[in-house]
Amino acid sequence: MNLPPLVETFVLHFGEMGGRWGVNRAVGQIYALLFVSDRALNAEEITDALGISRSNTSIALKELDAWRLVRRRHRPGDRRDYFETPEDVWQILRTLVEERRRREIDPTLSLLRDILLESPASTEERHAQARMGEMLELMELATRWAEDLQKLDNTSLRQLLALGAGVSKLLELKSKVPIFGSGARRRDTEESA
Amino acid sequence: MNLPPLVETFVLHFGEMGGRWGVNRAVGQIYALLFVSDRALNAEEITDALGISRSNTSIALKELDAWRLVRRRHRPGDRRDYFETPEDVWQILRTLVEERRRREIDPTLSLLRDILLESPASTEERHAQARMGEMLELMELATRWAEDLQKLDNTSLRQLLALGAGVSKLLELKSKVPIFGSGARRRDTEESA
DNA sequence: GCGATATTTTCGAAATTACTGAAATTCGGG
DNA sequence: CCCGAATTTCAGTAATTTCGAAAATATCGC
């Protein structure tokens, strides 16, 4: 591996961590490399920098593409693809949340909806359905939340994170201020806009 | 597999999905089974229900234990461990967020802190460090947010999720209401409590 | 301590997944 | 079209993970 020591440490770490979040080592390493690189890199450069095979690079890049975590760029007079990560880390966060939702939540959501349509044939099944119903409700909330997150601009997203548990204080406030309180909610928020 | 059809579908699905979030099939299946079961089950019952080997069950249960996703219970006059998931799906959500943070974020956080202490030896390294700094900042925010989440009660947590992007409206409101606006923040919130 | 029962560990086979090198395909410019 | 560079696909191999049987260990009541 032919990299500045500081970058190499980072790249190796991401390779290891890759396993914990469902991608292989090469995918993790390439992502890390592109993230800290000050320019877009082509597949050949990536292969050399990481000491992996060219085909491995190709497959890993395809995977990163599927996750929408890298962009392809082109240079005039050069047919090669150059890869880079988005500059904006907030955008990266949005993409991650979105993709994880799509892969980890959505398939289960539709399964749960299907199962809950069936009639239980026993007490056990009735209980099982009740539990699945609880899970569905929570997942639907989480999904909607993740969708909403996509719409927030960087500043709001940062504020939202920074707020943290403070949100409960804010929610108290909301219920105390008449025009934001519960009841006739839709109309009221329209008026306030 | 010896289960009501409705439950079997659910269990098989969780087995498949297990792969996508870093646990193996047996772990996913067992979790699903315990989640919908109306009583705690012992290792033998789990083994029979799922048609897997006893040792496989044992290892998978240990893994679920490490994730703190199951509880062990005991019955008087019975030495066997009985396993169950928490009743409260909100508590389950908290545990999941907490554990994923611990496994997926924390190790990277400390690596980033270490790397950022070193002096860059080149322009490349300087840029790399700058990027890592951005990542660190975002991860620290996310971490703090996840920690705060642990402290919210079920009602607040539900409200927080239900609020979604509405939070930005709420943040506007906050900045407009004098006593909650920026500046002398600590004093003001104390007064309002 | 002893026997009975439950749990954990060990280890080899089977299955899955990751990686490579070579061959095939695609693509832009003459 | 045809050439050559670049990329992707593919088949074989290597590495890792999963799985189950059996042995070893721990725990309880007696």
Coordinates of C-alpha atoms (C1' of nucleotides) in Angstrom, one line a residue:
Chain A
M1 CA 0.0 0.0 0.0
N2 CA 1.5 3.2 -1.2
L3 CA 0.1 6.0 0.9
P4 CA 1.1 8.6 3.4
P5 CA 1.1 6.8 6.8
L6 CA -1.7 8.9 8.2
V7 CA -3.9 8.1 5.3
E8 CA -2.9 4.4 5.3
T9 CA -4.1 4.1 9.0
F10 CA -7.4 5.6 8.1
V11 CA -7.9 3.4 5.0
L12 CA -7.0 0.2 6.8
H13 CA -9.4 1.1 9.6
F14 CA -12.3 1.6 7.1
G15 CA -11.4 -1.7 5.5
E16 CA -11.8 -3.4 8.9
M17 CA -15.0 -1.5 9.8
G18 CA -16.5 -2.3 6.4
G19 CA -17.3 -5.8 7.7
R20 CA -19.3 -4.3 10.6
W21 CA -21.6 -2.5 8.3
G22 CA -22.2 -4.9 5.5
V23 CA -19.6 -4.1 2.9
N24 CA -16.3 -5.9 2.2
R25 CA -12.8 -4.7 2.9
A26 CA -12.1 -3.4 -0.5
V27 CA -15.3 -1.3 -0.5
G28 CA -14.4 0.2 2.8
Q29 CA -10.8 1.0 1.8
I30 CA -11.7 2.6 -1.5
Y31 CA -14.4 4.7 0.2
A32 CA -11.9 5.9 2.8
L33 CA -9.3 6.7 0.2
L34 CA -11.7 8.7 -2.0
F35 CA -13.0 10.5 1.0
V36 CA -9.7 12.0 2.0
S37 CA -8.3 12.4 -1.5
D38 CA -7.9 15.9 -2.7
R39 CA -8.8 15.0 -6.2
A40 CA -10.9 12.4 -8.1
L41 CA -9.0 9.1 -8.7
N42 CA -9.4 6.6 -11.5
A43 CA -9.6 2.8 -11.0
E44 CA -5.9 2.3 -11.9
E45 CA -4.7 4.8 -9.3
I46 CA -7.0 3.2 -6.7
T47 CA -5.7 -0.3 -7.5
D48 CA -2.1 0.9 -7.1
A49 CA -2.7 2.8 -3.9
L50 CA -4.4 -0.1 -2.2
G51 CA -2.4 -3.0 -3.6
I52 CA -5.6 -4.9 -4.7
S53 CA -6.5 -6.4 -8.1
R54 CA -7.9 -4.3 -10.8
S55 CA -11.1 -6.4 -11.0
N56 CA -11.6 -6.2 -7.3
T57 CA -11.5 -2.4 -7.6
S58 CA -14.0 -2.5 -10.4
I59 CA -16.5 -4.6 -8.4
A60 CA -16.1 -2.5 -5.3
L61 CA -16.6 0.7 -7.2
K62 CA -19.8 -0.7 -8.6
E63 CA -21.0 -1.5 -5.1
L64 CA -20.2 2.0 -3.9
D65 CA -22.1 3.3 -6.9
A66 CA -25.1 1.2 -5.9
W67 CA -24.9 2.8 -2.5
R68 CA -24.7 6.2 -4.3
L69 CA -21.6 7.0 -2.1
V70 CA -19.4 7.9 -5.0
R71 CA -19.7 10.0 -8.1
R72 CA -18.1 9.4 -11.5
R73 CA -16.4 12.3 -13.2
H74 CA -14.8 12.7 -16.6
R75 CA -11.9 14.7 -17.9
P76 CA -11.8 16.1 -21.5
G77 CA -9.5 13.9 -23.6
D78 CA -9.4 11.1 -21.1
R79 CA -11.9 8.2 -21.3
R80 CA -11.2 6.9 -17.8
D81 CA -13.8 7.3 -15.1
Y82 CA -12.6 9.4 -12.1
F83 CA -14.2 8.7 -8.8
E84 CA -14.9 11.0 -5.8
T85 CA -17.1 11.3 -2.8
P86 CA -19.4 14.3 -2.4
E87 CA -17.6 17.3 -0.7
D88 CA -20.5 17.8 1.7
V89 CA -20.5 15.5 4.6
W90 CA -24.1 16.3 5.4
Q91 CA -25.1 15.1 2.0
I92 CA -23.1 11.9 2.7
L93 CA -25.1 11.5 5.9
R94 CA -28.4 11.9 4.1
T95 CA -27.4 9.3 1.5
L96 CA -26.3 6.8 4.2
V97 CA -29.6 7.2 6.1
E98 CA -31.6 6.9 2.9
E99 CA -29.8 3.8 1.6
R100 CA -29.8 2.0 4.9
R101 CA -33.5 2.6 5.2
R102 CA -34.1 1.3 1.7
R103 CA -32.1 -1.9 2.4
E104 CA -32.8 -2.6 6.0
I105 CA -36.2 -1.2 6.7
D106 CA -38.3 -1.1 3.5
P107 CA -38.3 -4.9 2.8
T108 CA -39.5 -5.6 6.3
L109 CA -42.2 -3.0 6.1
S110 CA -43.8 -4.6 3.2
L111 CA -43.6 -8.0 4.6
L112 CA -45.2 -6.9 7.8
R113 CA -48.0 -5.2 6.0
D114 CA -48.7 -8.4 4.1
I115 CA -48.6 -10.6 7.1
L116 CA -50.9 -8.3 9.1
L117 CA -53.6 -8.8 6.4
E118 CA -54.0 -12.5 7.1
S119 CA -56.3 -13.8 9.7
P120 CA -54.7 -15.5 12.7
A121 CA -55.6 -19.2 13.1
S122 CA -54.7 -19.5 16.7
T123 CA -54.0 -17.6 19.9
E124 CA -50.3 -17.8 19.2
E125 CA -50.8 -16.2 15.8
R126 CA -53.0 -13.5 17.2
H127 CA -50.2 -12.6 19.7
A128 CA -47.6 -12.7 17.0
Q129 CA -49.6 -10.4 14.8
A130 CA -50.1 -8.0 17.6
R131 CA -46.3 -7.8 18.1
M132 CA -45.7 -7.4 14.4
G133 CA -48.2 -4.6 14.5
E134 CA -46.1 -2.8 17.1
M135 CA -43.0 -3.3 15.1
L136 CA -44.8 -2.0 12.0
E137 CA -45.9 1.2 13.7
L138 CA -42.4 1.9 14.9
M139 CA -40.9 1.2 11.6
E140 CA -43.4 3.4 9.8
L141 CA -42.6 6.3 12.1
A142 CA -38.8 5.7 11.7
T143 CA -39.2 5.6 7.9
R144 CA -41.2 8.8 7.8
W145 CA -38.6 10.4 10.0
A146 CA -35.8 9.3 7.7
E147 CA -37.7 10.7 4.7
D148 CA -38.2 14.0 6.4
L149 CA -34.5 14.1 7.1
Q150 CA -33.8 14.1 3.4
K151 CA -35.6 17.3 3.1
L152 CA -33.7 19.3 5.7
D153 CA -31.0 21.6 4.6
N154 CA -27.5 21.4 6.2
T155 CA -28.2 24.0 8.8
S156 CA -31.4 22.5 10.0
L157 CA -29.9 19.1 10.1
R158 CA -27.0 20.3 12.2
Q159 CA -29.4 22.1 14.5
L160 CA -31.5 18.9 14.8
L161 CA -28.5 16.9 15.8
A162 CA -27.2 19.5 18.1
L163 CA -30.5 19.8 19.8
G164 CA -30.6 16.2 20.8
A165 CA -32.7 15.5 23.9
G166 CA -33.4 19.2 24.1
V167 CA -36.2 18.4 21.7
S168 CA -38.3 17.3 24.6
K169 CA -38.1 20.8 26.1
L170 CA -39.0 22.2 22.8
L171 CA -42.0 19.9 22.6
E172 CA -43.2 21.2 25.9
L173 CA -42.8 24.7 24.7
K174 CA -44.8 23.8 21.6
S175 CA -47.7 22.5 23.6
K176 CA -47.7 25.7 25.7
V177 CA -47.7 28.2 22.8
P178 CA -51.4 28.4 21.7
I179 CA -51.0 28.5 17.9
F180 CA -48.7 25.5 18.0
G181 CA -50.6 23.5 20.5
S182 CA -52.5 20.3 19.6
G183 CA -55.9 20.6 18.1
A184 CA -56.7 22.1 14.6
R185 CA -53.1 21.6 13.9
R186 CA -53.0 21.7 10.2
R187 CA -54.9 25.0 9.9
D188 CA -52.8 26.6 12.6
T189 CA -49.5 25.8 11.1
E190 CA -50.7 27.2 7.8
E191 CA -51.6 30.4 9.4
S192 CA -48.2 30.7 11.0
A193 CA -46.3 30.2 7.8
Chain B
M1 CA -39.4 -25.7 11.0
N2 CA -42.4 -26.3 13.2
L3 CA -44.3 -23.0 13.4
P4 CA -47.6 -21.4 12.5
P5 CA -47.2 -20.3 8.8
L6 CA -47.6 -16.7 9.7
V7 CA -44.8 -16.8 12.2
E8 CA -42.6 -18.9 9.9
T9 CA -42.8 -16.3 7.2
F10 CA -41.7 -13.7 9.6
V11 CA -38.9 -15.8 11.1
L12 CA -37.5 -16.7 7.6
H13 CA -37.5 -13.1 6.6
F14 CA -35.6 -12.0 9.6
G15 CA -33.1 -14.8 8.9
E16 CA -32.5 -13.4 5.5
M17 CA -32.3 -9.8 6.6
G18 CA -29.9 -10.7 9.3
G19 CA -27.2 -10.8 6.7
R20 CA -27.9 -7.2 5.8
W21 CA -27.2 -5.9 9.2
G22 CA -24.3 -7.9 10.3
V23 CA -25.7 -11.0 12.1
N24 CA -26.0 -14.5 10.7
R25 CA -29.2 -16.3 9.8
A26 CA -29.7 -18.1 13.1
V27 CA -29.4 -14.9 15.1
G28 CA -32.0 -13.2 13.0
Q29 CA -34.4 -16.1 13.1
I30 CA -34.1 -16.6 16.9
Y31 CA -34.6 -12.9 17.5
A32 CA -37.7 -12.9 15.3
L33 CA -39.1 -16.0 17.1
L34 CA -38.6 -14.6 20.5
F35 CA -40.0 -11.2 19.5
V36 CA -43.4 -12.7 18.5
S37 CA -43.5 -15.4 21.1
D38 CA -46.0 -15.0 23.9
R39 CA -43.7 -16.5 26.4
A40 CA -40.0 -16.9 27.1
L41 CA -38.4 -19.9 25.4
N42 CA -35.5 -22.1 26.3
A43 CA -32.7 -23.2 24.0
E44 CA -34.2 -26.6 23.4
E45 CA -37.5 -25.1 22.3
I46 CA -35.8 -22.7 20.0
T47 CA -33.7 -25.4 18.4
D48 CA -36.8 -27.5 17.7
A49 CA -38.9 -24.7 16.4
L50 CA -36.2 -23.6 13.9
G51 CA -34.7 -26.9 13.0
I52 CA -31.1 -25.8 13.7
S53 CA -28.5 -27.5 15.8
R54 CA -28.3 -27.0 19.5
S55 CA -24.8 -25.5 19.4
N56 CA -25.8 -23.1 16.8
T57 CA -28.6 -21.9 19.0
S58 CA -26.2 -21.5 21.9
I59 CA -23.8 -19.4 20.0
A60 CA -26.5 -17.3 18.4
L61 CA -28.1 -16.6 21.8
K62 CA -24.7 -15.5 23.1
E63 CA -24.5 -13.1 20.3
L64 CA -28.0 -11.7 21.0
D65 CA -26.9 -11.4 24.6
A66 CA -23.9 -9.4 23.5
W67 CA -26.2 -7.1 21.6
R68 CA -28.4 -6.9 24.7
L69 CA -31.4 -7.7 22.5
V70 CA -32.6 -10.6 24.7
R71 CA -33.1 -11.2 28.4
R72 CA -32.5 -14.4 30.3
R73 CA -35.2 -15.4 32.8
H74 CA -35.4 -18.3 35.2
R75 CA -38.3 -20.3 36.5
P76 CA -38.3 -21.7 40.0
G77 CA -37.3 -25.4 40.0
D78 CA -36.0 -25.2 36.4
R79 CA -32.3 -24.6 35.8
R80 CA -32.7 -23.8 32.1
D81 CA -32.3 -20.3 30.8
Y82 CA -35.5 -18.9 29.2
F83 CA -35.0 -16.1 26.7
E84 CA -37.3 -13.3 25.7
T85 CA -37.2 -9.9 24.1
P86 CA -38.2 -6.8 26.0
E87 CA -41.9 -6.1 25.7
D88 CA -41.4 -2.5 24.9
V89 CA -40.5 -1.8 21.3
W90 CA -39.2 1.7 22.2
Q91 CA -36.7 0.1 24.6
I92 CA -35.7 -2.2 21.8
L93 CA -35.1 0.8 19.5
R94 CA -33.0 2.5 22.1
T95 CA -30.9 -0.6 22.5
L96 CA -30.4 -1.0 18.8
V97 CA -29.3 2.6 18.4
E98 CA -27.0 2.4 21.3
E99 CA -25.3 -0.8 20.2
R100 CA -24.9 0.2 16.7
R101 CA -23.3 3.4 17.8
R102 CA -20.9 1.5 20.0
R103 CA -19.9 -0.9 17.3
E104 CA -20.0 1.3 14.2
I105 CA -19.2 4.8 15.3
D106 CA -17.1 4.7 18.5
P107 CA -14.1 2.8 17.2
T108 CA -13.8 5.3 14.3
L109 CA -14.2 8.3 16.6
S110 CA -11.2 7.4 18.7
L111 CA -9.1 6.6 15.6
L112 CA -10.0 10.0 14.1
R113 CA -9.1 11.8 17.3
D114 CA -5.7 10.0 17.3
I115 CA -4.9 10.7 13.7
L116 CA -5.9 14.4 14.0
L117 CA -3.2 14.8 16.7
E118 CA -0.4 14.0 14.3
S119 CA 1.3 16.7 12.2
P120 CA 0.7 16.4 8.5
A121 CA 3.9 15.8 6.5
S122 CA 2.6 16.9 3.1
T123 CA -0.2 18.8 1.4
E124 CA -2.0 15.6 0.8
E125 CA -1.9 14.8 4.5
R126 CA -3.1 18.2 5.4
H127 CA -6.1 17.8 3.1
A128 CA -6.8 14.3 4.4
Q129 CA -6.7 15.6 8.0
A130 CA -9.1 18.4 7.1
R131 CA -11.6 15.8 5.7
M132 CA -11.2 13.6 8.7
G133 CA -11.9 16.6 10.9
E134 CA -15.2 17.1 9.1
M135 CA -16.1 13.5 9.6
L136 CA -15.1 13.7 13.2
E137 CA -17.3 16.7 13.8
L138 CA -20.3 15.0 12.3
M139 CA -19.8 11.8 14.1
E140 CA -19.4 13.6 17.4
L141 CA -22.8 15.3 16.8
A142 CA -24.4 12.1 15.8
T143 CA -23.0 10.4 18.9
R144 CA -24.2 13.0 21.2
W145 CA -27.6 12.8 19.6
A146 CA -27.7 9.1 20.0
E147 CA -26.7 9.4 23.7
D148 CA -29.5 12.0 24.2
L149 CA -31.9 9.6 22.6
Q150 CA -31.3 7.1 25.3
K151 CA -32.6 9.5 27.9
L152 CA -35.9 10.3 26.3
D153 CA -39.0 8.5 27.6
N154 CA -41.3 6.6 25.2
T155 CA -43.7 9.5 24.7
S156 CA -41.0 12.0 23.8
L157 CA -39.3 9.5 21.6
R158 CA -42.5 8.9 19.7
Q159 CA -43.1 12.7 19.4
L160 CA -39.6 13.2 18.2
L161 CA -40.0 10.7 15.4
A162 CA -43.5 11.9 14.5
L163 CA -42.2 15.4 14.3
G164 CA -39.7 14.6 11.6
A165 CA -38.9 17.6 9.4
G166 CA -41.4 19.6 11.4
V167 CA -38.5 20.2 13.7
S168 CA -37.3 23.0 11.4
K169 CA -40.5 24.8 11.9
L170 CA -40.1 24.3 15.6
L171 CA -36.6 25.7 15.4
E172 CA -37.8 28.8 13.7
L173 CA -40.4 29.2 16.4
K174 CA -37.7 28.8 19.0
S175 CA -35.6 31.6 17.6
K176 CA -38.7 33.9 17.5
V177 CA -39.8 33.4 21.0
P178 CA -37.6 35.7 23.0
I179 CA -37.0 33.6 26.1
F180 CA -36.0 30.7 23.9
G181 CA -34.0 32.6 21.4
S182 CA -30.2 32.5 21.2
G183 CA -28.1 34.4 23.7
A184 CA -28.0 33.9 27.5
R185 CA -29.5 30.5 26.7
R186 CA -28.8 28.7 29.9
R187 CA -30.2 31.3 32.2
D188 CA -33.4 31.6 30.1
T189 CA -34.2 27.9 30.0
E190 CA -33.8 27.7 33.7
E191 CA -36.3 30.5 34.1
S192 CA -38.8 28.8 31.9
A193 CA -38.7 25.5 33.9
Chain C
dG1 C1' -18.8 -36.0 46.4
dC2 C1' -22.1 -38.1 42.9
dG3 C1' -25.2 -38.4 39.3
dA4 C1' -28.1 -35.9 36.2
dT5 C1' -28.8 -32.1 33.4
dA6 C1' -27.5 -27.9 31.0
dT7 C1' -24.0 -25.1 28.7
dT8 C1' -19.7 -24.2 26.4
dT9 C1' -15.9 -25.4 23.6
dT10 C1' -13.6 -27.8 20.0
dC11 C1' -12.9 -29.4 15.6
dG12 C1' -13.7 -31.0 10.9
dA13 C1' -16.9 -30.7 7.0
dA14 C1' -19.8 -27.9 4.1
dA15 C1' -21.3 -23.7 2.3
dT16 C1' -20.7 -19.0 1.4
dT17 C1' -18.1 -15.1 0.2
dA18 C1' -14.0 -12.5 -1.4
dC19 C1' -10.3 -12.1 -4.6
dT20 C1' -7.6 -12.8 -8.6
dG21 C1' -5.9 -13.3 -13.5
dA22 C1' -7.4 -13.9 -17.9
dA23 C1' -10.6 -13.4 -21.4
dA24 C1' -14.4 -10.7 -23.3
dT25 C1' -16.7 -6.5 -24.0
dT26 C1' -17.3 -1.6 -24.5
dC27 C1' -16.2 2.7 -26.2
dG28 C1' -14.0 6.7 -28.4
dG29 C1' -11.0 8.3 -32.1
dG30 C1' -8.9 7.7 -36.5
Chain D
dC1 C1' -15.2 -0.2 -39.5
dC2 C1' -10.9 -1.1 -36.9
dC3 C1' -7.6 -0.1 -33.2
dG4 C1' -6.2 0.3 -28.7
dA5 C1' -7.3 1.8 -24.1
dA6 C1' -10.4 1.0 -20.3
dT7 C1' -13.6 -1.6 -18.0
dT8 C1' -16.4 -5.5 -16.9
dT9 C1' -17.3 -10.3 -16.6
dC10 C1' -16.1 -14.9 -15.5
dA11 C1' -14.3 -19.2 -13.7
dG12 C1' -11.2 -21.0 -10.6
dT13 C1' -9.1 -20.5 -6.1
dA14 C1' -8.4 -18.8 -1.5
dA15 C1' -10.3 -17.4 2.7
dT16 C1' -13.8 -17.0 5.9
dT17 C1' -18.0 -18.3 8.0
dT18 C1' -21.5 -21.5 9.3
dC19 C1' -22.9 -25.7 11.1
dG20 C1' -23.4 -29.9 13.8
dA21 C1' -21.5 -33.8 16.5
dA22 C1' -19.0 -35.0 20.3
dA23 C1' -16.2 -33.9 24.2
dA24 C1' -15.4 -31.1 28.0
dT25 C1' -17.0 -28.1 31.6
dA26 C1' -20.2 -26.2 34.9
dT27 C1' -24.2 -26.4 38.0
dC28 C1' -27.7 -28.2 40.7
dG29 C1' -30.1 -31.4 44.0
dC30 C1' -29.2 -35.0 46.7

